[in-house]
mmCIF file of C-alpha atoms in Angstrom:
data_model
loop_
_atom_site.group_PDB
_atom_site.id
_atom_site.type_symbol
_atom_site.label_atom_id
_atom_site.label_comp_id
_atom_site.label_asym_id
_atom_site.label_seq_id
_atom_site.Cartn_x
_atom_site.Cartn_y
_atom_site.Cartn_z
ATOM 1 C CA MET A 498 9.702 -32.420 -17.546
ATOM 2 C CA SER A 499 8.545 -29.098 -18.913
ATOM 3 C CA ILE A 500 6.482 -26.352 -17.434
ATOM 4 C CA LYS A 501 3.511 -25.123 -19.411
ATOM 5 C CA SER A 502 2.103 -21.682 -19.212
ATOM 6 C CA TYR A 503 -1.641 -21.395 -19.479
ATOM 7 C CA ILE A 504 -1.537 -17.708 -20.265
ATOM 8 C CA GLY A 505 -2.733 -17.231 -23.779
ATOM 9 C CA LYS A 506 -0.717 -15.324 -26.342
ATOM 10 C CA ARG A 507 -1.337 -11.638 -25.944
ATOM 11 C CA ALA A 508 -1.845 -9.412 -28.910
ATOM 12 C CA LYS A 509 0.631 -6.588 -29.293
ATOM 13 C CA PRO A 510 -0.626 -3.569 -27.394
ATOM 14 C CA THR A 511 -2.128 -0.809 -29.437
ATOM 15 C CA LYS A 512 -1.578 2.803 -28.574
ATOM 16 C CA GLY A 513 -3.925 3.819 -25.779
ATOM 17 C CA SER A 514 -4.776 0.249 -24.812
ATOM 18 C CA SER A 515 -4.851 -0.992 -21.242
ATOM 19 C CA GLU A 516 -1.551 -2.794 -21.891
ATOM 20 C CA ASN A 517 0.213 0.581 -21.712
ATOM 21 C CA ILE A 518 -1.317 1.685 -18.412
ATOM 22 C CA LYS A 519 1.269 1.343 -15.681
ATOM 23 C CA VAL A 520 0.941 1.494 -11.924
ATOM 24 C CA SER A 521 3.141 4.606 -11.984
ATOM 25 C CA ASP A 522 0.438 6.358 -14.045
ATOM 26 C CA TYR A 523 -2.049 6.019 -11.167
ATOM 27 C CA MET A 524 0.036 5.760 -8.007
ATOM 28 C CA THR A 525 -0.090 8.438 -5.357
ATOM 29 C CA THR A 526 3.218 10.225 -4.891
ATOM 30 C CA ASN A 527 2.167 12.790 -2.287
ATOM 31 C CA LEU A 528 2.100 10.293 0.555
ATOM 32 C CA ILE A 529 1.348 10.565 4.219
ATOM 33 C CA THR A 530 4.129 8.580 5.819
ATOM 34 C CA PHE A 531 4.997 7.643 9.352
ATOM 35 C CA ARG A 532 8.278 7.276 11.235
ATOM 36 C CA PRO A 533 9.277 4.278 13.358
ATOM 37 C CA ASN A 534 9.645 6.417 16.499
ATOM 38 C CA GLN A 535 6.190 8.060 16.276
ATOM 39 C CA SER A 536 3.604 7.089 18.864
ATOM 40 C CA VAL A 537 0.703 4.873 17.867
ATOM 41 C CA LEU A 538 -1.608 7.552 19.278
ATOM 42 C CA GLU A 539 -0.153 10.083 16.821
ATOM 43 C CA VAL A 540 -0.716 7.634 13.951
ATOM 44 C CA MET A 541 -4.340 7.131 15.014
ATOM 45 C CA ASN A 542 -4.911 10.900 15.020
ATOM 46 C CA THR A 543 -3.421 11.184 11.517
ATOM 47 C CA LEU A 544 -5.449 8.257 10.154
ATOM 48 C CA ILE A 545 -8.669 9.850 11.377
ATOM 49 C CA LYS A 546 -7.784 13.411 10.374
ATOM 50 C CA LYS A 547 -6.614 12.422 6.869
ATOM 51 C CA ARG A 548 -9.322 9.754 6.385
ATOM 52 C CA ILE A 549 -6.865 7.028 5.431
ATOM 53 C CA SER A 550 -6.656 3.425 6.581
ATOM 54 C CA GLY A 551 -2.898 3.167 6.926
ATOM 55 C CA GLY A 552 0.392 4.205 5.442
ATOM 56 C CA PRO A 553 4.026 3.414 4.828
ATOM 57 C CA VAL A 554 6.662 3.773 7.529
ATOM 58 C CA VAL A 555 9.974 5.223 6.337
ATOM 59 C CA ASN A 556 13.320 5.961 7.930
ATOM 60 C CA ASP A 557 15.311 9.202 7.630
ATOM 61 C CA LYS A 558 16.594 8.109 4.188
ATOM 62 C CA ASN A 559 13.014 7.626 2.888
ATOM 63 C CA GLU A 560 13.560 3.861 2.794
ATOM 64 C CA LEU A 561 10.474 1.740 3.382
ATOM 65 C CA VAL A 562 10.753 -0.079 6.712
ATOM 66 C CA GLY A 563 7.122 -1.085 7.297
ATOM 67 C CA ILE A 564 3.413 -0.390 7.009
ATOM 68 C CA ILE A 565 1.047 0.613 9.787
ATOM 69 C CA SER A 566 -2.710 0.250 9.467
ATOM 70 C CA GLU A 567 -5.927 0.779 11.359
ATOM 71 C CA GLY A 568 -5.811 -2.897 12.262
ATOM 72 C CA ASP A 569 -2.369 -2.508 13.840
ATOM 73 C CA CYS A 570 -3.700 0.406 15.878
ATOM 74 C CA MET A 571 -6.788 -1.570 16.910
ATOM 75 C CA LYS A 572 -4.565 -4.330 18.282
ATOM 76 C CA GLN A 573 -2.684 -1.743 20.298
ATOM 77 C CA ILE A 574 -5.881 -0.263 21.722
ATOM 78 C CA SER A 575 -6.844 -3.689 22.993
ATOM 79 C CA ASN A 576 -3.384 -4.378 24.433
ATOM 80 C CA SER A 577 -3.185 -0.914 25.985
ATOM 81 C CA ARG A 578 -6.431 -1.412 27.819
ATOM 82 C CA TYR A 579 -5.513 -4.928 28.937
ATOM 83 C CA TYR A 580 -2.093 -3.899 30.277
ATOM 84 C CA ASN A 581 -3.319 -0.465 31.454
ATOM 85 C CA GLN A 582 -0.635 1.388 29.504
ATOM 86 C CA PRO A 583 -1.125 4.746 27.745
ATOM 87 C CA LEU A 584 -1.126 4.639 23.937
ATOM 88 C CA GLN A 585 1.466 7.401 23.652
ATOM 89 C CA ASP A 586 4.005 5.010 25.221
ATOM 90 C CA PHE A 587 3.843 2.673 22.213
ATOM 91 C CA LYS A 588 5.885 3.380 19.102
ATOM 92 C CA VAL A 589 5.094 2.562 15.471
ATOM 93 C CA GLU A 590 8.177 0.338 15.123
ATOM 94 C CA GLN A 591 6.753 -1.997 17.781
ATOM 95 C CA HIS A 592 3.461 -2.489 15.936
ATOM 96 C CA MET A 593 4.025 -1.988 12.207
ATOM 97 C CA ALA A 594 4.114 -4.825 9.716
ATOM 98 C CA THR A 595 7.701 -5.253 8.536
ATOM 99 C CA ASN A 596 7.196 -7.957 5.917
ATOM 100 C CA VAL A 597 5.905 -5.576 3.246
ATOM 101 C CA ASP A 598 4.868 -6.581 -0.270
ATOM 102 C CA THR A 599 5.718 -3.979 -2.882
ATOM 103 C CA ILE A 600 5.049 -3.796 -6.601
ATOM 104 C CA ASP A 601 6.934 -2.337 -9.521
ATOM 105 C CA GLY A 602 5.774 1.007 -10.864
ATOM 106 C CA ASN A 603 6.100 -0.415 -14.381
ATOM 107 C CA MET A 604 3.568 -3.181 -13.710
ATOM 108 C CA ASN A 605 0.373 -3.031 -15.753
ATOM 109 C CA VAL A 606 -2.389 -1.588 -13.573
ATOM 110 C CA PHE A 607 -4.682 -4.534 -14.351
ATOM 111 C CA ASP A 608 -1.993 -7.009 -13.300
ATOM 112 C CA ALA A 609 -1.840 -4.983 -10.093
ATOM 113 C CA ALA A 610 -5.602 -5.518 -9.731
ATOM 114 C CA ASP A 611 -4.986 -9.279 -9.828
ATOM 115 C CA LYS A 612 -2.313 -8.890 -7.162
ATOM 116 C CA PHE A 613 -4.790 -7.005 -4.960
ATOM 117 C CA LEU A 614 -7.298 -9.829 -5.349
ATOM 118 C CA THR A 615 -4.847 -12.594 -4.499
ATOM 119 C CA SER A 616 -3.138 -10.793 -1.615
ATOM 120 C CA LYS A 617 -6.113 -9.108 0.113
ATOM 121 C CA HIS A 618 -3.959 -5.973 0.621
ATOM 122 C CA ARG A 619 -5.537 -2.529 0.460
ATOM 123 C CA ARG A 620 -2.388 -0.777 -0.739
ATOM 124 C CA PHE A 621 1.036 -1.522 -2.207
ATOM 125 C CA PRO A 622 4.063 0.729 -1.833
ATOM 126 C CA ILE A 623 6.258 1.351 -4.882
ATOM 127 C CA VAL A 624 9.983 1.426 -4.215
ATOM 128 C CA GLU A 625 12.731 2.457 -6.648
ATOM 129 C CA ASN A 626 16.422 2.128 -5.792
ATOM 130 C CA GLY A 627 15.491 1.410 -2.183
ATOM 131 C CA LYS A 628 13.444 4.603 -1.781
ATOM 132 C CA LEU A 629 9.683 4.933 -1.401
ATOM 133 C CA VAL A 630 8.374 6.736 -4.509
ATOM 134 C CA GLY A 631 4.644 6.096 -4.333
ATOM 135 C CA GLN A 632 1.764 3.894 -3.383
ATOM 136 C CA ILE A 633 -1.135 2.393 -5.282
ATOM 137 C CA SER A 634 -4.415 1.538 -3.650
ATOM 138 C CA GLN A 635 -7.427 -0.445 -4.740
ATOM 139 C CA LYS A 636 -9.200 2.880 -5.290
ATOM 140 C CA ASP A 637 -6.445 3.974 -7.706
ATOM 141 C CA VAL A 638 -7.048 0.833 -9.773
ATOM 142 C CA LEU A 639 -10.783 1.595 -9.828
ATOM 143 C CA LYS A 640 -10.014 5.103 -11.077
ATOM 144 C CA ALA A 641 -7.935 3.626 -13.916
ATOM 145 C CA ALA A 642 -10.792 1.313 -14.872
ATOM 146 C CA LEU A 643 -13.298 4.167 -14.857
ATOM 147 C CA GLN A 644 -11.052 6.292 -17.014
ATOM 148 C CA LEU A 645 -10.935 3.511 -19.587
ATOM 149 C CA LYS A 646 -14.678 2.856 -19.213
ATOM 150 C CA GLY A 647 -14.115 -0.739 -20.240
ATOM 151 C CA ARG A 648 -13.245 0.182 -23.820
ATOM 152 C CA SER A 649 -9.928 -1.617 -24.047
ATOM 153 C CA TRP A 650 -10.126 -4.662 -21.885
#
């Protein structure tokens, strides 16, 4: 039995083509990160103040340990009200997602777009040698597409 690939043969990339555009060319490196021991209330304040929808959670060694999002905070608001507990009592590590999908900074930005479509994620962290080095969002992929203006895809 053999496995067949239905991906057509790709032409060799030409200089300046979309084949050469890597995630690392468009990822954000100046990240707002959170710590596992921060309160959920503090995260909510940061999300609103910085106008972001979530962010990576790192330990003291800048290793990615999770992601916390608006949705995670919304769940905590509901639970806090139900159990009549103040939000500042809840820590990020109790409510962050720990099964985090990452992508390689060398991935083609348009392959990353496909990964966004299939995963329904809003952002992907980029990790090198165990350390968080950046993050790419759907908006970053849109910026790459606008820069190319459709000329090379």
